[in-house]
Coordinates of C-alpha atoms in Angstrom, one line a residue:
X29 CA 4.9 1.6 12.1
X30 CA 3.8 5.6 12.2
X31 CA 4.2 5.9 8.9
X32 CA 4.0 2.5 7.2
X33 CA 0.5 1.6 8.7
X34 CA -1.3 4.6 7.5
X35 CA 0.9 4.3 4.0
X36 CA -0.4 0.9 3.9
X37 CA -4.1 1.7 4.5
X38 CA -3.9 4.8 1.7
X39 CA -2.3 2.7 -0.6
X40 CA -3.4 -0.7 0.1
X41 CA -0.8 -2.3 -0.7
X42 CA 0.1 -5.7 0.6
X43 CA 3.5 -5.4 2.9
X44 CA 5.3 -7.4 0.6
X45 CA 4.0 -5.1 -2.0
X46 CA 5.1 -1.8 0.3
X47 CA 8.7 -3.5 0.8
X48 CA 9.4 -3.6 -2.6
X49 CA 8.9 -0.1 -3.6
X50 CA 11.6 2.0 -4.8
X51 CA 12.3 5.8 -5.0
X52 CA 13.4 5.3 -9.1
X53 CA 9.4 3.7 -9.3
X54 CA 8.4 7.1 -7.7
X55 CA 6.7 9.6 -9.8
X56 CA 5.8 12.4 -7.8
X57 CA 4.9 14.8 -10.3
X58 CA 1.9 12.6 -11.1
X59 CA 1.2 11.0 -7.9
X60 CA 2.1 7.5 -9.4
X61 CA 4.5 4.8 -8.6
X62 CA 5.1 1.2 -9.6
X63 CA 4.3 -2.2 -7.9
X64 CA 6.7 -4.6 -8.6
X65 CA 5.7 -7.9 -8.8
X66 CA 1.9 -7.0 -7.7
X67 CA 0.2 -10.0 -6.9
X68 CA -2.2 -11.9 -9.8
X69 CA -4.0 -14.8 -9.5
X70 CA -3.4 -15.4 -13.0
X71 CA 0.4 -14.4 -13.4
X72 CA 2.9 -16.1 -11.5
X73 CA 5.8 -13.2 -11.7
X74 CA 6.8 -10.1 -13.9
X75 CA 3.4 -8.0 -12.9
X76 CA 4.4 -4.6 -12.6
X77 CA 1.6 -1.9 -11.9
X78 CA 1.6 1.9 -12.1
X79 CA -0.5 2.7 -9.1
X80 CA -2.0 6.0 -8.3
X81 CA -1.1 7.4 -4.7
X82 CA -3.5 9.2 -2.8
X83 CA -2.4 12.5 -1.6
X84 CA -2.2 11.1 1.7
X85 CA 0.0 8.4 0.6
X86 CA 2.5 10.7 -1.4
X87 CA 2.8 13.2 1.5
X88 CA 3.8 10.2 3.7
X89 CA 6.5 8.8 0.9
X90 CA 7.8 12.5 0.6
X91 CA 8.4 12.3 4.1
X92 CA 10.7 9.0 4.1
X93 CA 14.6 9.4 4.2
X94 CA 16.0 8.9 0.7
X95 CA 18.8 6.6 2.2
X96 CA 19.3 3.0 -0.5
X97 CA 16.7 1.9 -3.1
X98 CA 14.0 1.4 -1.2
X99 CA 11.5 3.9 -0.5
X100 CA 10.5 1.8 3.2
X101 CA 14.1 0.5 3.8
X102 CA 13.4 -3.1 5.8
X103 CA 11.9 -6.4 4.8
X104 CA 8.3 -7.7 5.2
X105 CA 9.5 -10.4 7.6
X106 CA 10.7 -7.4 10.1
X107 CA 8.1 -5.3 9.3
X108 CA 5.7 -8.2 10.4
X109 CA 7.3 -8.1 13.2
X110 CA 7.2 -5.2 14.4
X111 CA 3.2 -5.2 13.3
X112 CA 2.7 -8.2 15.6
X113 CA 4.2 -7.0 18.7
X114 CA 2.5 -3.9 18.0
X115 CA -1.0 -5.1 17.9
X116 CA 0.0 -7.3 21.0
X117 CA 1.4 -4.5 23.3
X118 CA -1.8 -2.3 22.4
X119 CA -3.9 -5.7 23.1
X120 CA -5.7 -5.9 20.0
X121 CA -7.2 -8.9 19.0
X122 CA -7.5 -10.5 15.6
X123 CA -5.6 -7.9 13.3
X124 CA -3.8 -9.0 10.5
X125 CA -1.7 -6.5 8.0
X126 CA -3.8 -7.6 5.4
X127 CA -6.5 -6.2 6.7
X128 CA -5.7 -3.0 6.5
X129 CA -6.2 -3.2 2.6
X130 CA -10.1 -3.7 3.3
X131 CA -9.6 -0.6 5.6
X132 CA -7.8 1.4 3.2
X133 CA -10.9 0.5 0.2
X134 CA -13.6 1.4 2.3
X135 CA -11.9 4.8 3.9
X136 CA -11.6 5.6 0.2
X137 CA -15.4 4.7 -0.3
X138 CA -16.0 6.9 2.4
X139 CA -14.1 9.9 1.5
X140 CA -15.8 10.0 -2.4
X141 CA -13.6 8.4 -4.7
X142 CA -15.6 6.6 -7.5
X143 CA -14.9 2.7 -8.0
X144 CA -12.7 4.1 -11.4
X145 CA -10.2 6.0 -8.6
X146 CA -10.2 3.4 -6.3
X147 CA -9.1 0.8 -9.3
X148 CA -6.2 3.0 -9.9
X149 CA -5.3 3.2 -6.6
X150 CA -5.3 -0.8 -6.3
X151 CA -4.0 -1.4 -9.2
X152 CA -7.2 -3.5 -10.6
X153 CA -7.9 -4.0 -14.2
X154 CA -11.0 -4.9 -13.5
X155 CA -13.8 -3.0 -11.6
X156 CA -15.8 -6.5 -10.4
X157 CA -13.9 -6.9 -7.7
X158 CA -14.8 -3.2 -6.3
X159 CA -18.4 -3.3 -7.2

């Protein structure tokens, strides 16, 4: 949770989304990696998305043992886990995962990145959803 919460908020990226990713997606040199699978509401599978990473989000990836494939090595069912008890042993109320993706948009927002960063970072094609 120390590092996949705050990876989650400067990426946001769904958990799902964050499970999936894998160090031979990774481009460091250009602060870019791909989401596979990135969830449309007009595609049903096969969506793969280059991403920009914040620098935030690329230090924390750096950081993450290169052990297997994945770049956060367990699945979205434990990581939801761990989340909930989380949230319940710090006796917070009404946090989901997902909302740390609104989080992460606004915190970007509020540290200057234009709506044309911010689509990179989500992955958007479209800038409507931002505005």
């Amino acid at each position: 949770m120390f590092t996949l919460i705050p990876f989650a908020i400067f990426t946001t990226r769904r958990l799902e989304e964050i499970t999936w990713l894998r160090w031979a997606d990774l481009n460091e040199q250009h602060s870019e990696i791909i989401v596979l699978d990135m969830k449309h509401p007009g595609e049903k599978g096969g969506n793969d998305v280059r991403v920009t990473l914040t620098p935030e989000a690329l230090r924390i990836i750096q950081v993450q043992l290169r052990e297997g494939e994945r770049t956060f090595p367990c699945s979205a069912e434990s990581a939801s886990a761990a989340f909930i008890r989380a949230i319940q042993l710090l006796w917070i109320e009404d946090l989901h995962f997902h909302d740390l993706r609104h989080e992460g948009i606004s915190r970007l927002f509020e540290m200057g990145w234009t709506i044309l960063q911010v689509a990179t970072v989500r992955g958007h094609r479209s800038w409507l959803l931002l505005k």
